[in-house]
Each structure stands twice: as C-alpha cells, then as structure tokens.
C-alpha cells in the first residue's frame, strides 16, 4: 500500500467548541418542540389525571 506525503493528507476540520454547543442546543430545542407538539395534541382532553399518585393508587386498588 502506498502512502501519501504528510502535506498531501487532508485532515478533517474539527468544529470549534462553540459550534458544537450551538449544534447540541439546536437539536435539544427541536426535540423539545417535537415532544411538546406530541403531548399538545392531548392537552385539555382529560387523558392525563390531575394527580398522578392519586390515579396510581386508584388503579392499584382495583387489583385488590
């Protein structure tokens, strides 16, 4: 196998830390918007109980 001289080897550009942080922030924001949109569909439909613990105890009482 033949190797190129060091000066001819193209090295990948490494993004700076700020660019990486902005990319992560953008991805998190998009994820949060998607989650909010998914749960927003059910908002006000009385699908989710007001008190999750009370609901859990009520459902478990049915098993007794």
PDB file of C-alpha atoms in Angstrom:
ATOM      1  CA  UNK A   1       0.000   0.000   0.000  1.00  0.00           C
ATOM      2  CA  UNK A   2       1.339   3.401  -0.967  1.00  0.00           C
ATOM      3  CA  UNK A   3       1.191   6.328   1.488  1.00  0.00           C
ATOM      4  CA  UNK A   4       0.819   9.988   0.628  1.00  0.00           C
ATOM      5  CA  UNK A   5       3.284  12.523   1.957  1.00  0.00           C
ATOM      6  CA  UNK A   6       2.084  14.208   5.167  1.00  0.00           C
ATOM      7  CA  UNK A   7       1.474  17.562   3.424  1.00  0.00           C
ATOM      8  CA  UNK A   8      -0.924  15.931   0.920  1.00  0.00           C
ATOM      9  CA  UNK A   9      -3.080  14.225   3.513  1.00  0.00           C
ATOM     10  CA  UNK A  10      -6.339  16.087   4.041  1.00  0.00           C
ATOM     11  CA  UNK A  11      -7.294  16.195   7.677  1.00  0.00           C
ATOM     12  CA  UNK A  12     -10.942  16.613   8.632  1.00  0.00           C
ATOM     13  CA  UNK A  13     -11.849  20.006  10.009  1.00  0.00           C
ATOM     14  CA  UNK A  14     -12.677  19.817  13.689  1.00  0.00           C
ATOM     15  CA  UNK A  15     -15.503  22.189  14.639  1.00  0.00           C
ATOM     16  CA  UNK A  16     -14.765  24.564  17.449  1.00  0.00           C
ATOM     17  CA  UNK A  17     -16.404  24.080  20.828  1.00  0.00           C
ATOM     18  CA  UNK A  18     -18.900  26.898  20.359  1.00  0.00           C
ATOM     19  CA  UNK A  19     -20.192  25.406  17.095  1.00  0.00           C
ATOM     20  CA  UNK A  20     -20.646  22.046  18.785  1.00  0.00           C
ATOM     21  CA  UNK A  21     -22.565  23.646  21.670  1.00  0.00           C
ATOM     22  CA  UNK A  22     -24.825  25.525  19.236  1.00  0.00           C
ATOM     23  CA  UNK A  23     -25.495  22.308  17.333  1.00  0.00           C
ATOM     24  CA  UNK A  24     -26.407  20.463  20.521  1.00  0.00           C
ATOM     25  CA  UNK A  25     -28.647  23.324  21.649  1.00  0.00           C
ATOM     26  CA  UNK A  26     -30.446  23.335  18.291  1.00  0.00           C
ATOM     27  CA  UNK A  27     -31.009  19.579  18.440  1.00  0.00           C
ATOM     28  CA  UNK A  28     -32.345  19.785  22.009  1.00  0.00           C
ATOM     29  CA  UNK A  29     -34.684  22.625  21.058  1.00  0.00           C
ATOM     30  CA  UNK A  30     -36.036  20.634  18.092  1.00  0.00           C
ATOM     31  CA  UNK A  31     -36.535  17.589  20.334  1.00  0.00           C
ATOM     32  CA  UNK A  32     -38.365  19.621  22.963  1.00  0.00           C
ATOM     33  CA  UNK A  33     -40.641  21.150  20.308  1.00  0.00           C
ATOM     34  CA  UNK A  34     -41.472  17.685  18.968  1.00  0.00           C
ATOM     35  CA  UNK A  35     -42.301  16.401  22.451  1.00  0.00           C
ATOM     36  CA  UNK A  36     -44.433  19.460  23.235  1.00  0.00           C
ATOM     37  CA  UNK A  37     -46.306  19.068  19.948  1.00  0.00           C
ATOM     38  CA  UNK A  38     -46.989  15.386  20.603  1.00  0.00           C
ATOM     39  CA  UNK A  39     -48.345  15.999  24.083  1.00  0.00           C
ATOM     40  CA  UNK A  40     -50.079  19.188  22.985  1.00  0.00           C
ATOM     41  CA  UNK A  41     -52.454  17.098  20.887  1.00  0.00           C
ATOM     42  CA  UNK A  42     -53.876  15.541  24.064  1.00  0.00           C
ATOM     43  CA  UNK A  43     -53.893  18.737  26.127  1.00  0.00           C
ATOM     44  CA  UNK A  44     -57.339  19.502  27.526  1.00  0.00           C
ATOM     45  CA  UNK A  45     -58.770  16.115  26.507  1.00  0.00           C
ATOM     46  CA  UNK A  46     -58.802  14.815  30.101  1.00  0.00           C
ATOM     47  CA  UNK A  47     -56.462  11.987  29.127  1.00  0.00           C
ATOM     48  CA  UNK A  48     -53.961  12.669  31.890  1.00  0.00           C
ATOM     49  CA  UNK A  49     -55.099  12.727  35.529  1.00  0.00           C
ATOM     50  CA  UNK A  50     -54.532  15.860  37.581  1.00  0.00           C
ATOM     51  CA  UNK A  51     -52.777  13.942  40.363  1.00  0.00           C
ATOM     52  CA  UNK A  52     -50.661  11.074  39.084  1.00  0.00           C
ATOM     53  CA  UNK A  53     -50.210   9.478  42.503  1.00  0.00           C
ATOM     54  CA  UNK A  54     -53.925   9.528  43.218  1.00  0.00           C
ATOM     55  CA  UNK A  55     -54.594   7.878  39.862  1.00  0.00           C
ATOM     56  CA  UNK A  56     -51.945   5.238  40.518  1.00  0.00           C
ATOM     57  CA  UNK A  57     -53.418   4.358  43.925  1.00  0.00           C
ATOM     58  CA  UNK A  58     -56.899   4.224  42.416  1.00  0.00           C
ATOM     59  CA  UNK A  59     -55.834   1.830  39.667  1.00  0.00           C
ATOM     60  CA  UNK A  60     -53.911  -0.399  42.075  1.00  0.00           C
ATOM     61  CA  UNK A  61     -56.934  -0.559  44.376  1.00  0.00           C
ATOM     62  CA  UNK A  62     -58.807  -2.275  41.536  1.00  0.00           C
ATOM     63  CA  UNK A  63     -56.385  -5.197  41.789  1.00  0.00           C
ATOM     64  CA  UNK A  64     -57.316  -5.981  45.392  1.00  0.00           C
TER      65      UNK A  64
END
